[in-house]
Amino acid sequence: MRNPSTTRRDLLRAASCLAIAPLLGVPTRGRAQSDASSERVELERLVAANRILAHENVVDAFGHVSIRDPGNSMRYVLARSRSPELIELADLMRFELDGTPIDARGRTPYGERMIHGAIYEARPDVHSVVHFHSYAVLPFTISGVPLKPLIHTAGVIGAEIPVWDIRTEFGDTDMLVRNMAEGRSLAKALGLRTCVLLRGHGAAIAARNVKEAVLTAYYLQVDAQVQLQALALGGVPKALSPAEITATTATQFSPLALDRAWEYFCVRAGVEPL
Amino acid sequence: MRNPSTTRRDLLRAASCLAIAPLLGVPTRGRAQSDASSERVELERLVAANRILAHENVVDAFGHVSIRDPGNSMRYVLARSRSPELIELADLMRFELDGTPIDARGRTPYGERMIHGAIYEARPDVHSVVHFHSYAVLPFTISGVPLKPLIHTAGVIGAEIPVWDIRTEFGDTDMLVRNMAEGRSLAKALGLRTCVLLRGHGAAIAARNVKEAVLTAYYLQVDAQVQLQALALGGVPKALSPAEITATTATQFSPLALDRAWEYFCVRAGVEPL
Amino acid sequence: MRNPSTTRRDLLRAASCLAIAPLLGVPTRGRAQSDASSERVELERLVAANRILAHENVVDAFGHVSIRDPGNSMRYVLARSRSPELIELADLMRFELDGTPIDARGRTPYGERMIHGAIYEARPDVHSVVHFHSYAVLPFTISGVPLKPLIHTAGVIGAEIPVWDIRTEFGDTDMLVRNMAEGRSLAKALGLRTCVLLRGHGAAIAARNVKEAVLTAYYLQVDAQVQLQALALGGVPKALSPAEITATTATQFSPLALDRAWEYFCVRAGVEPL
Amino acid sequence: MRNPSTTRRDLLRAASCLAIAPLLGVPTRGRAQSDASSERVELERLVAANRILAHENVVDAFGHVSIRDPGNSMRYVLARSRSPELIELADLMRFELDGTPIDARGRTPYGERMIHGAIYEARPDVHSVVHFHSYAVLPFTISGVPLKPLIHTAGVIGAEIPVWDIRTEFGDTDMLVRNMAEGRSLAKALGLRTCVLLRGHGAAIAARNVKEAVLTAYYLQVDAQVQLQALALGGVPKALSPAEITATTATQFSPLALDRAWEYFCVRAGVEPL
């Protein structure tokens, strides 16, 4: 949702893009120019992803999105503890997979960054993780009704979406994934899938890159809304077949569809479609 | 939803209106001045229709709207592959009914343009087609409950709305209508009606012109929402009688109603009400 | 919903306020200055009511609001056929109770103005009428479940809301109230109440003044949404008692509440809170 | 929801911040500078809370939020009778716990300020109170289904939310809490809890400070929406355990979470995140 500090933020973001790159370890000297540019683009995309998820109400005050560090697969990049709607390049931090900040410089990280680290640790194929509390998805985390892909744009969520309940292994907690033991338990429930629900909490998505992560989060939310309403109509809604799930995923992630959606989301969120 | 690139887009659109007209084959010399102006107005209206459908959340990143080519009934005009929210005059392309681009100039067409071509081929009375994935309509594509016109503004959707399932004839696919065989199968399910639903995918609307197409798409979405809620109240909701459907359609498409709605939609979407 | 022609409209409105007053028969000479000012304020309020109902999504492209002519109780003031979101002072027209325009000057009236005239004719106590197709209310026009005031802000809708079905007396039509016979039938169903629903069409509200009309329309919509959800929770929702309905109505229409709400609605709709 | 008078309001607010402080009894001379600044910050936060609750649709034209007077625990600060969306520093008034205005200067107070006074009187631990008519919460005030915390962000609403019906003790009324007898009855129903629902009316929240009050009101609304949808899925939704409620509350109110959310809400509402 647009707010009056947009102009200020846009200026800040432009400035920080230039100022902060060295601080984040983005090489500006000594490495090939293309690597540095490519890394900057990925960081800008991560900022865009934050803004998109907020603008589309996939996240609210809470929630976060990360990418595996393009320069070091044993690290990931995630914003400091701040709402995605407000994230700027200067907010991005780097972490070891166990959550240790590389160069905090006084910035406070998200308490739940272990969700990201544990998934990157378990899944070499994953390069972007989203964690969010989508209001439309939350009913499926507590009702026992499995969330299924029912629409062709949501084949990307995968055939099966497990529900992980922190209480099973860890008893009563504040329900946040605060350490690697909890993160690894969640990653184990996720397995090789794309989505996992957290009981009474939200969802996590494991994707190959940040564009696919954002598209999957968005359509998980749409699919949840459609499934809720289809169930209200009565009967058993027709679901996508396993082969349809595979085929629609490939299509949704083809450049034709992915880039069209990415441009749409970026423009709506007021960011450059890189 | 308004976004900060509106001003830029408006300027671009004004410029392209003048620059692109010749490239699209809109005659600026050699044909009567009124024909050229009339064709330009129709192209501008098609751009407006794109923006309206996006602004009213009938389409999201995906979906598209076309018109039969005003100058050649064996062709249609449809934007290149880009979200309707962002379409400008320069994005419009011409196609043969079988989907062959006339003058692509490097622009990528929608993969599903065959929906449009197949309907134009089957229906000489149709001069505008919309394809969209309205979230409110999607539950009716998978639940077995027929979508019926229940409100007087939605008589235009017609007495009967069939559901076409691509799997019936084509087995497992990525569920997009990618070729003329699939398009013709869909057009056959549509028959002489106004709307057809695509299982787990969305809807297509066949209309006499682009204003009627937009109004029908909008009120199909409203009717779906109302029917869902009416069914939740229990019992069988009162529906429009066949004669009411005919009469309300004529009224909704009379200039008094159609132009009032078109002006409303255009102003809200930030486009000129041509 | 704000749109880019706001500035233009605001300027137009300011200009027309001065220019059009004489054309509407608002006396600028020969009558006491206070009468003229008071009448202008009422016309401005009617324009505001149009904008508010649109901004709050009580009306969409269709719907309208009128006031009994402050200077002649056998006439009413209603905009020309244009969406409420776009109404300006220059759009206001005067009509005899039977719908005859007093000074059309080429402007087309709403086809359904008879709703207003028939209610003014039947109800000397009524000085403002709203007709709208609220999406939240529509399910109650076709389901057989009576809409009841369940929340204290909606006591104003009255203890009983009848449903009028045009088909009962007039058979198959386009469902618009197009003539005084139909209007009088509707007014008869309304009786001495505040609200009447039109099957598969919408609602009409009869109020003492335009502020109360707007507040009632708004909270009829809220009450419908709450009742739908309360019924979904199961059981019979607690309703307001008859004495509570009377008492809450008096309170909602007291200056303390009415003016607070009117200011709120006006500022949100971008109009001066007169 | 942003409106065109934002700029005007922002200027007014800045001016009134300086002008009105003395009038409100905020000491500018004679008391330590830090006390005066600290009190001004609390008043500014109260204004922000009004704007946030309106922007997030927790309140509409009606509803209000107060703080216990930072300089006198036998008083509270609450705006004059005006919609929260429009509240500015100059609208804030001080009251004795029984609702007597300290320095009204012609401003009209809310008729329901006794909700605040009675809760402050009964609860020395409470320093902020919100009263609102959230549309999502209203169905739970009339349906007999208890509202429970089902999501980790809503543990703050507490394990038990009683429903108070004014009719039980006071018979037929206009359902507003107009005097201390009614206020004390409500406070008694609230007991030591955080939330109490008012039948057919809304909710009241008792919090330790205004940030926690706003966060609780916001997530009460989210939880209501989630519970409604979870129940629609069928079965009994998994709820938070008592220990989870305690733990999630502590976490939601820790600076890490509370400040993140406060900044988010402030920026969205267009106010400075103090």
PDB file of C-alpha atoms in Angstrom, chain C residues 48-266:
ATOM      1  CA  ALA C  48     -21.053  14.631  -1.502  1.00  0.00           C
ATOM      2  CA  ALA C  49     -23.471  11.775  -0.876  1.00  0.00           C
ATOM      3  CA  ASN C  50     -22.865  10.499  -4.396  1.00  0.00           C
ATOM      4  CA  ARG C  51     -19.119  10.520  -3.881  1.00  0.00           C
ATOM      5  CA  ILE C  52     -19.301   8.928  -0.450  1.00  0.00           C
ATOM      6  CA  LEU C  53     -21.509   6.047  -1.571  1.00  0.00           C
ATOM      7  CA  ALA C  54     -19.087   5.378  -4.415  1.00  0.00           C
ATOM      8  CA  HIS C  55     -15.963   5.673  -2.304  1.00  0.00           C
ATOM      9  CA  GLU C  56     -17.339   3.286   0.300  1.00  0.00           C
ATOM     10  CA  ASN C  57     -18.325   0.791  -2.409  1.00  0.00           C
ATOM     11  CA  VAL C  58     -21.994   0.971  -1.541  1.00  0.00           C
ATOM     12  CA  VAL C  59     -22.615   1.815  -5.190  1.00  0.00           C
ATOM     13  CA  ASP C  60     -20.537   0.848  -8.187  1.00  0.00           C
ATOM     14  CA  ALA C  61     -21.162   2.056 -11.749  1.00  0.00           C
ATOM     15  CA  PHE C  62     -24.862   1.922 -10.932  1.00  0.00           C
ATOM     16  CA  GLY C  63     -26.990   3.294  -8.133  1.00  0.00           C
ATOM     17  CA  HIS C  64     -28.208   6.776  -7.233  1.00  0.00           C
ATOM     18  CA  VAL C  65     -29.187   9.113  -4.398  1.00  0.00           C
ATOM     19  CA  SER C  66     -31.658  11.992  -4.349  1.00  0.00           C
ATOM     20  CA  ILE C  67     -33.166  14.608  -2.079  1.00  0.00           C
ATOM     21  CA  ARG C  68     -36.639  16.098  -2.069  1.00  0.00           C
ATOM     22  CA  ASP C  69     -36.354  19.550  -3.579  1.00  0.00           C
ATOM     23  CA  PRO C  70     -35.760  21.948  -0.666  1.00  0.00           C
ATOM     24  CA  GLY C  71     -37.786  24.619  -2.444  1.00  0.00           C
ATOM     25  CA  ASN C  72     -40.687  22.481  -3.674  1.00  0.00           C
ATOM     26  CA  SER C  73     -41.889  19.336  -1.923  1.00  0.00           C
ATOM     27  CA  MET C  74     -43.522  18.071  -5.136  1.00  0.00           C
ATOM     28  CA  ARG C  75     -40.153  17.748  -6.801  1.00  0.00           C
ATOM     29  CA  TYR C  76     -36.906  15.968  -6.182  1.00  0.00           C
ATOM     30  CA  VAL C  77     -33.280  16.530  -7.120  1.00  0.00           C
ATOM     31  CA  LEU C  78     -31.347  13.665  -8.689  1.00  0.00           C
ATOM     32  CA  ALA C  79     -28.256  13.517 -10.888  1.00  0.00           C
ATOM     33  CA  ARG C  80     -28.383  12.812 -14.568  1.00  0.00           C
ATOM     34  CA  SER C  81     -27.526   9.316 -15.723  1.00  0.00           C
ATOM     35  CA  ARG C  82     -23.904   9.072 -14.609  1.00  0.00           C
ATOM     36  CA  SER C  83     -22.047   6.984 -12.031  1.00  0.00           C
ATOM     37  CA  PRO C  84     -22.229   8.469  -8.517  1.00  0.00           C
ATOM     38  CA  GLU C  85     -18.434   8.466  -8.339  1.00  0.00           C
ATOM     39  CA  LEU C  86     -18.338  11.132 -11.044  1.00  0.00           C
ATOM     40  CA  ILE C  87     -21.297  13.323 -10.118  1.00  0.00           C
ATOM     41  CA  GLU C  88     -20.745  17.075  -9.968  1.00  0.00           C
ATOM     42  CA  LEU C  89     -23.101  19.930  -9.169  1.00  0.00           C
ATOM     43  CA  ALA C  90     -23.762  20.490 -12.876  1.00  0.00           C
ATOM     44  CA  ASP C  91     -25.149  16.954 -13.161  1.00  0.00           C
ATOM     45  CA  LEU C  92     -28.024  17.578 -10.760  1.00  0.00           C
ATOM     46  CA  MET C  93     -31.496  17.731 -12.296  1.00  0.00           C
ATOM     47  CA  ARG C  94     -34.936  18.464 -10.921  1.00  0.00           C
ATOM     48  CA  PHE C  95     -37.972  16.246 -11.497  1.00  0.00           C
ATOM     49  CA  GLU C  96     -41.675  16.207 -10.847  1.00  0.00           C
ATOM     50  CA  LEU C  97     -42.673  13.321  -8.632  1.00  0.00           C
ATOM     51  CA  ASP C  98     -43.805  11.409 -11.721  1.00  0.00           C
ATOM     52  CA  GLY C  99     -40.299  11.640 -13.147  1.00  0.00           C
ATOM     53  CA  THR C 100     -40.819  14.452 -15.644  1.00  0.00           C
ATOM     54  CA  PRO C 101     -37.612  16.508 -15.894  1.00  0.00           C
ATOM     55  CA  ILE C 102     -38.086  20.201 -15.141  1.00  0.00           C
ATOM     56  CA  ASP C 103     -35.168  21.506 -17.166  1.00  0.00           C
ATOM     57  CA  ALA C 104     -33.290  18.672 -18.799  1.00  0.00           C
ATOM     58  CA  ARG C 105     -31.179  20.816 -21.171  1.00  0.00           C
ATOM     59  CA  GLY C 106     -30.184  17.733 -23.078  1.00  0.00           C
ATOM     60  CA  ARG C 107     -29.137  15.689 -20.062  1.00  0.00           C
ATOM     61  CA  THR C 108     -30.363  12.077 -19.842  1.00  0.00           C
ATOM     62  CA  PRO C 109     -32.006  11.070 -16.547  1.00  0.00           C
ATOM     63  CA  TYR C 110     -31.643   7.733 -14.783  1.00  0.00           C
ATOM     64  CA  GLY C 111     -34.092   5.175 -16.107  1.00  0.00           C
ATOM     65  CA  GLU C 112     -34.956   4.200 -12.531  1.00  0.00           C
ATOM     66  CA  ARG C 113     -35.771   7.628 -11.110  1.00  0.00           C
ATOM     67  CA  MET C 114     -39.306   6.400 -10.466  1.00  0.00           C
ATOM     68  CA  ILE C 115     -37.971   4.636  -7.371  1.00  0.00           C
ATOM     69  CA  HIS C 116     -37.326   8.071  -5.936  1.00  0.00           C
ATOM     70  CA  GLY C 117     -40.499   9.783  -7.125  1.00  0.00           C
ATOM     71  CA  ALA C 118     -42.798   7.021  -5.971  1.00  0.00           C
ATOM     72  CA  ILE C 119     -41.272   6.968  -2.499  1.00  0.00           C
ATOM     73  CA  TYR C 120     -41.466  10.772  -2.154  1.00  0.00           C
ATOM     74  CA  GLU C 121     -45.066  10.585  -3.325  1.00  0.00           C
ATOM     75  CA  ALA C 122     -46.011   7.933  -0.754  1.00  0.00           C
ATOM     76  CA  ARG C 123     -43.952   9.263   2.144  1.00  0.00           C
ATOM     77  CA  PRO C 124     -44.194  12.956   3.090  1.00  0.00           C
ATOM     78  CA  ASP C 125     -41.725  12.260   5.896  1.00  0.00           C
ATOM     79  CA  VAL C 126     -38.992  11.173   3.494  1.00  0.00           C
ATOM     80  CA  HIS C 127     -36.545  13.712   2.098  1.00  0.00           C
ATOM     81  CA  SER C 128     -33.783  11.493   0.741  1.00  0.00           C
ATOM     82  CA  VAL C 129     -33.735   8.199  -1.157  1.00  0.00           C
ATOM     83  CA  VAL C 130     -30.838   5.915  -2.071  1.00  0.00           C
ATOM     84  CA  HIS C 131     -30.971   3.048  -4.541  1.00  0.00           C
ATOM     85  CA  PHE C 132     -27.960   0.718  -4.753  1.00  0.00           C
ATOM     86  CA  HIS C 133     -26.782  -2.812  -5.616  1.00  0.00           C
ATOM     87  CA  SER C 134     -24.505  -3.510  -2.671  1.00  0.00           C
ATOM     88  CA  TYR C 135     -22.757  -6.820  -3.318  1.00  0.00           C
ATOM     89  CA  ALA C 136     -22.993  -7.811   0.362  1.00  0.00           C
ATOM     90  CA  VAL C 137     -26.733  -7.166   0.425  1.00  0.00           C
ATOM     91  CA  LEU C 138     -27.592  -8.946  -2.839  1.00  0.00           C
ATOM     92  CA  PRO C 139     -27.509 -12.489  -1.358  1.00  0.00           C
ATOM     93  CA  PHE C 140     -30.303 -11.472   1.006  1.00  0.00           C
ATOM     94  CA  THR C 141     -32.469 -10.420  -1.929  1.00  0.00           C
ATOM     95  CA  ILE C 142     -32.570 -13.954  -3.333  1.00  0.00           C
ATOM     96  CA  SER C 143     -32.159 -16.352  -0.428  1.00  0.00           C
ATOM     97  CA  GLY C 144     -35.272 -16.078   1.681  1.00  0.00           C
ATOM     98  CA  VAL C 145     -33.265 -15.323   4.824  1.00  0.00           C
ATOM     99  CA  PRO C 146     -34.536 -12.057   6.311  1.00  0.00           C
ATOM    100  CA  LEU C 147     -31.975  -9.327   6.856  1.00  0.00           C
ATOM    101  CA  LYS C 148     -32.153  -8.159  10.497  1.00  0.00           C
ATOM    102  CA  PRO C 149     -30.304  -5.469  12.420  1.00  0.00           C
ATOM    103  CA  LEU C 150     -27.732  -7.367  14.491  1.00  0.00           C
ATOM    104  CA  ILE C 151     -25.307  -4.569  15.347  1.00  0.00           C
ATOM    105  CA  HIS C 152     -25.972  -1.306  17.120  1.00  0.00           C
ATOM    106  CA  THR C 153     -24.835   0.871  14.217  1.00  0.00           C
ATOM    107  CA  ALA C 154     -27.401  -0.854  11.987  1.00  0.00           C
ATOM    108  CA  GLY C 155     -30.468  -0.363  14.168  1.00  0.00           C
ATOM    109  CA  VAL C 156     -31.213   2.398  11.666  1.00  0.00           C
ATOM    110  CA  ILE C 157     -32.158  -0.123   8.983  1.00  0.00           C
ATOM    111  CA  GLY C 158     -35.305  -0.943  10.913  1.00  0.00           C
ATOM    112  CA  ALA C 159     -36.858  -4.039  12.421  1.00  0.00           C
ATOM    113  CA  GLU C 160     -38.157  -5.427   9.193  1.00  0.00           C
ATOM    114  CA  ILE C 161     -36.817  -5.306   5.663  1.00  0.00           C
ATOM    115  CA  PRO C 162     -39.262  -6.589   3.065  1.00  0.00           C
ATOM    116  CA  VAL C 163     -38.194  -8.081  -0.261  1.00  0.00           C
ATOM    117  CA  TRP C 164     -40.031  -6.818  -3.328  1.00  0.00           C
ATOM    118  CA  ASP C 165     -39.991  -8.990  -6.420  1.00  0.00           C
ATOM    119  CA  ILE C 166     -40.945  -7.129  -9.609  1.00  0.00           C
ATOM    120  CA  ARG C 167     -42.024 -10.380 -11.190  1.00  0.00           C
ATOM    121  CA  THR C 168     -44.917 -10.855  -8.771  1.00  0.00           C
ATOM    122  CA  GLU C 169     -46.932  -8.002 -10.203  1.00  0.00           C
ATOM    123  CA  PHE C 170     -45.249  -7.301 -13.521  1.00  0.00           C
ATOM    124  CA  GLY C 171     -44.051 -10.666 -14.805  1.00  0.00           C
ATOM    125  CA  ASP C 172     -40.863 -10.852 -16.823  1.00  0.00           C
ATOM    126  CA  THR C 173     -39.124  -7.485 -17.217  1.00  0.00           C
ATOM    127  CA  ASP C 174     -35.580  -6.144 -17.382  1.00  0.00           C
ATOM    128  CA  MET C 175     -36.013  -5.754 -13.618  1.00  0.00           C
ATOM    129  CA  LEU C 176     -35.563  -1.973 -13.580  1.00  0.00           C
ATOM    130  CA  VAL C 177     -38.191   0.211 -11.962  1.00  0.00           C
ATOM    131  CA  ARG C 178     -39.014   2.132 -15.124  1.00  0.00           C
ATOM    132  CA  ASN C 179     -42.430   3.631 -14.513  1.00  0.00           C
ATOM    133  CA  MET C 180     -44.611   4.928 -11.713  1.00  0.00           C
ATOM    134  CA  ALA C 181     -46.722   1.750 -11.573  1.00  0.00           C
ATOM    135  CA  GLU C 182     -43.629  -0.243 -10.689  1.00  0.00           C
ATOM    136  CA  GLY C 183     -42.353   2.538  -8.424  1.00  0.00           C
ATOM    137  CA  ARG C 184     -45.644   2.666  -6.523  1.00  0.00           C
ATOM    138  CA  SER C 185     -45.627  -1.100  -6.132  1.00  0.00           C
ATOM    139  CA  LEU C 186     -42.158  -0.854  -4.613  1.00  0.00           C
ATOM    140  CA  ALA C 187     -43.212   2.058  -2.372  1.00  0.00           C
ATOM    141  CA  LYS C 188     -46.166  -0.001  -1.187  1.00  0.00           C
ATOM    142  CA  ALA C 189     -43.836  -2.845  -0.207  1.00  0.00           C
ATOM    143  CA  LEU C 190     -41.624  -0.356   1.609  1.00  0.00           C
ATOM    144  CA  GLY C 191     -44.622   0.990   3.512  1.00  0.00           C
ATOM    145  CA  LEU C 192     -43.507   3.073   6.484  1.00  0.00           C
ATOM    146  CA  ARG C 193     -40.179   1.275   6.807  1.00  0.00           C
ATOM    147  CA  THR C 194     -36.683   2.491   6.074  1.00  0.00           C
ATOM    148  CA  CYS C 195     -35.344  -0.217   3.725  1.00  0.00           C
ATOM    149  CA  VAL C 196     -36.756  -2.461   1.050  1.00  0.00           C
ATOM    150  CA  LEU C 197     -34.821  -5.061  -0.909  1.00  0.00           C
ATOM    151  CA  LEU C 198     -35.408  -5.654  -4.607  1.00  0.00           C
ATOM    152  CA  ARG C 199     -35.077  -9.326  -5.566  1.00  0.00           C
ATOM    153  CA  GLY C 200     -31.921 -10.005  -7.553  1.00  0.00           C
ATOM    154  CA  HIS C 201     -31.389  -6.286  -7.873  1.00  0.00           C
ATOM    155  CA  GLY C 202     -30.507  -4.324  -4.754  1.00  0.00           C
ATOM    156  CA  ALA C 203     -32.039  -2.091  -2.135  1.00  0.00           C
ATOM    157  CA  ALA C 204     -33.758   1.228  -1.646  1.00  0.00           C
ATOM    158  CA  ILE C 205     -33.591   3.390   1.453  1.00  0.00           C
ATOM    159  CA  ALA C 206     -36.006   6.093   2.525  1.00  0.00           C
ATOM    160  CA  ALA C 207     -34.584   8.612   4.985  1.00  0.00           C
ATOM    161  CA  ARG C 208     -35.351  11.967   6.551  1.00  0.00           C
ATOM    162  CA  ASN C 209     -32.303  13.638   5.058  1.00  0.00           C
ATOM    163  CA  VAL C 210     -29.287  12.797   2.955  1.00  0.00           C
ATOM    164  CA  LYS C 211     -26.876  12.263   5.857  1.00  0.00           C
ATOM    165  CA  GLU C 212     -29.172   9.690   7.420  1.00  0.00           C
ATOM    166  CA  ALA C 213     -29.685   8.101   4.007  1.00  0.00           C
ATOM    167  CA  VAL C 214     -25.955   7.625   3.499  1.00  0.00           C
ATOM    168  CA  LEU C 215     -25.354   6.312   7.020  1.00  0.00           C
ATOM    169  CA  THR C 216     -28.215   3.840   6.653  1.00  0.00           C
ATOM    170  CA  ALA C 217     -27.022   2.565   3.280  1.00  0.00           C
ATOM    171  CA  TYR C 218     -23.500   2.120   4.624  1.00  0.00           C
ATOM    172  CA  TYR C 219     -24.568   0.189   7.707  1.00  0.00           C
ATOM    173  CA  LEU C 220     -27.106  -1.925   5.821  1.00  0.00           C
ATOM    174  CA  GLN C 221     -24.088  -3.176   3.885  1.00  0.00           C
ATOM    175  CA  VAL C 222     -22.072  -3.805   7.067  1.00  0.00           C
ATOM    176  CA  ASP C 223     -24.979  -5.563   8.764  1.00  0.00           C
ATOM    177  CA  ALA C 224     -25.435  -7.862   5.759  1.00  0.00           C
ATOM    178  CA  GLN C 225     -21.782  -8.882   5.905  1.00  0.00           C
ATOM    179  CA  VAL C 226     -21.952  -9.494   9.656  1.00  0.00           C
ATOM    180  CA  GLN C 227     -25.179 -11.481   9.417  1.00  0.00           C
ATOM    181  CA  LEU C 228     -23.755 -13.686   6.668  1.00  0.00           C
ATOM    182  CA  GLN C 229     -20.716 -14.495   8.780  1.00  0.00           C
ATOM    183  CA  ALA C 230     -22.669 -14.912  12.023  1.00  0.00           C
ATOM    184  CA  LEU C 231     -24.952 -17.433  10.313  1.00  0.00           C
ATOM    185  CA  ALA C 232     -21.872 -19.281   9.083  1.00  0.00           C
ATOM    186  CA  LEU C 233     -20.782 -19.685  12.701  1.00  0.00           C
ATOM    187  CA  GLY C 234     -23.991 -21.617  13.279  1.00  0.00           C
ATOM    188  CA  GLY C 235     -27.038 -21.137  15.431  1.00  0.00           C
ATOM    189  CA  VAL C 236     -29.298 -18.115  15.534  1.00  0.00           C
ATOM    190  CA  PRO C 237     -27.432 -14.828  15.978  1.00  0.00           C
ATOM    191  CA  LYS C 238     -28.678 -12.518  18.735  1.00  0.00           C
ATOM    192  CA  ALA C 239     -30.579  -9.664  17.181  1.00  0.00           C
ATOM    193  CA  LEU C 240     -31.421  -6.189  18.441  1.00  0.00           C
ATOM    194  CA  SER C 241     -34.665  -5.999  20.382  1.00  0.00           C
ATOM    195  CA  PRO C 242     -37.427  -3.678  19.086  1.00  0.00           C
ATOM    196  CA  ALA C 243     -36.648  -1.133  21.812  1.00  0.00           C
ATOM    197  CA  GLU C 244     -32.943  -1.358  21.039  1.00  0.00           C
ATOM    198  CA  ILE C 245     -33.694  -0.701  17.376  1.00  0.00           C
ATOM    199  CA  THR C 246     -35.585   2.449  18.291  1.00  0.00           C
ATOM    200  CA  ALA C 247     -32.984   3.664  20.766  1.00  0.00           C
ATOM    201  CA  THR C 248     -29.935   2.940  18.606  1.00  0.00           C
ATOM    202  CA  THR C 249     -31.570   4.704  15.666  1.00  0.00           C
ATOM    203  CA  ALA C 250     -32.133   7.848  17.707  1.00  0.00           C
ATOM    204  CA  THR C 251     -28.500   7.742  18.839  1.00  0.00           C
ATOM    205  CA  GLN C 252     -27.023   7.058  15.407  1.00  0.00           C
ATOM    206  CA  PHE C 253     -28.966  10.006  14.034  1.00  0.00           C
ATOM    207  CA  SER C 254     -28.089  12.358  16.883  1.00  0.00           C
ATOM    208  CA  PRO C 255     -25.698  15.107  15.797  1.00  0.00           C
ATOM    209  CA  LEU C 256     -22.878  13.618  17.885  1.00  0.00           C
ATOM    210  CA  ALA C 257     -22.834  10.420  15.846  1.00  0.00           C
ATOM    211  CA  LEU C 258     -24.210  11.624  12.542  1.00  0.00           C
ATOM    212  CA  ASP C 259     -21.829  14.544  12.177  1.00  0.00           C
ATOM    213  CA  ARG C 260     -18.847  12.458  13.235  1.00  0.00           C
ATOM    214  CA  ALA C 261     -19.642   9.899  10.567  1.00  0.00           C
ATOM    215  CA  TRP C 262     -20.461  12.535   7.939  1.00  0.00           C
ATOM    216  CA  GLU C 263     -17.122  14.281   8.454  1.00  0.00           C
ATOM    217  CA  TYR C 264     -15.328  10.917   8.247  1.00  0.00           C
ATOM    218  CA  PHE C 265     -17.063   9.899   5.040  1.00  0.00           C
ATOM    219  CA  CYS C 266     -16.581  13.312   3.421  1.00  0.00           C
TER     220      CYS C 266
END
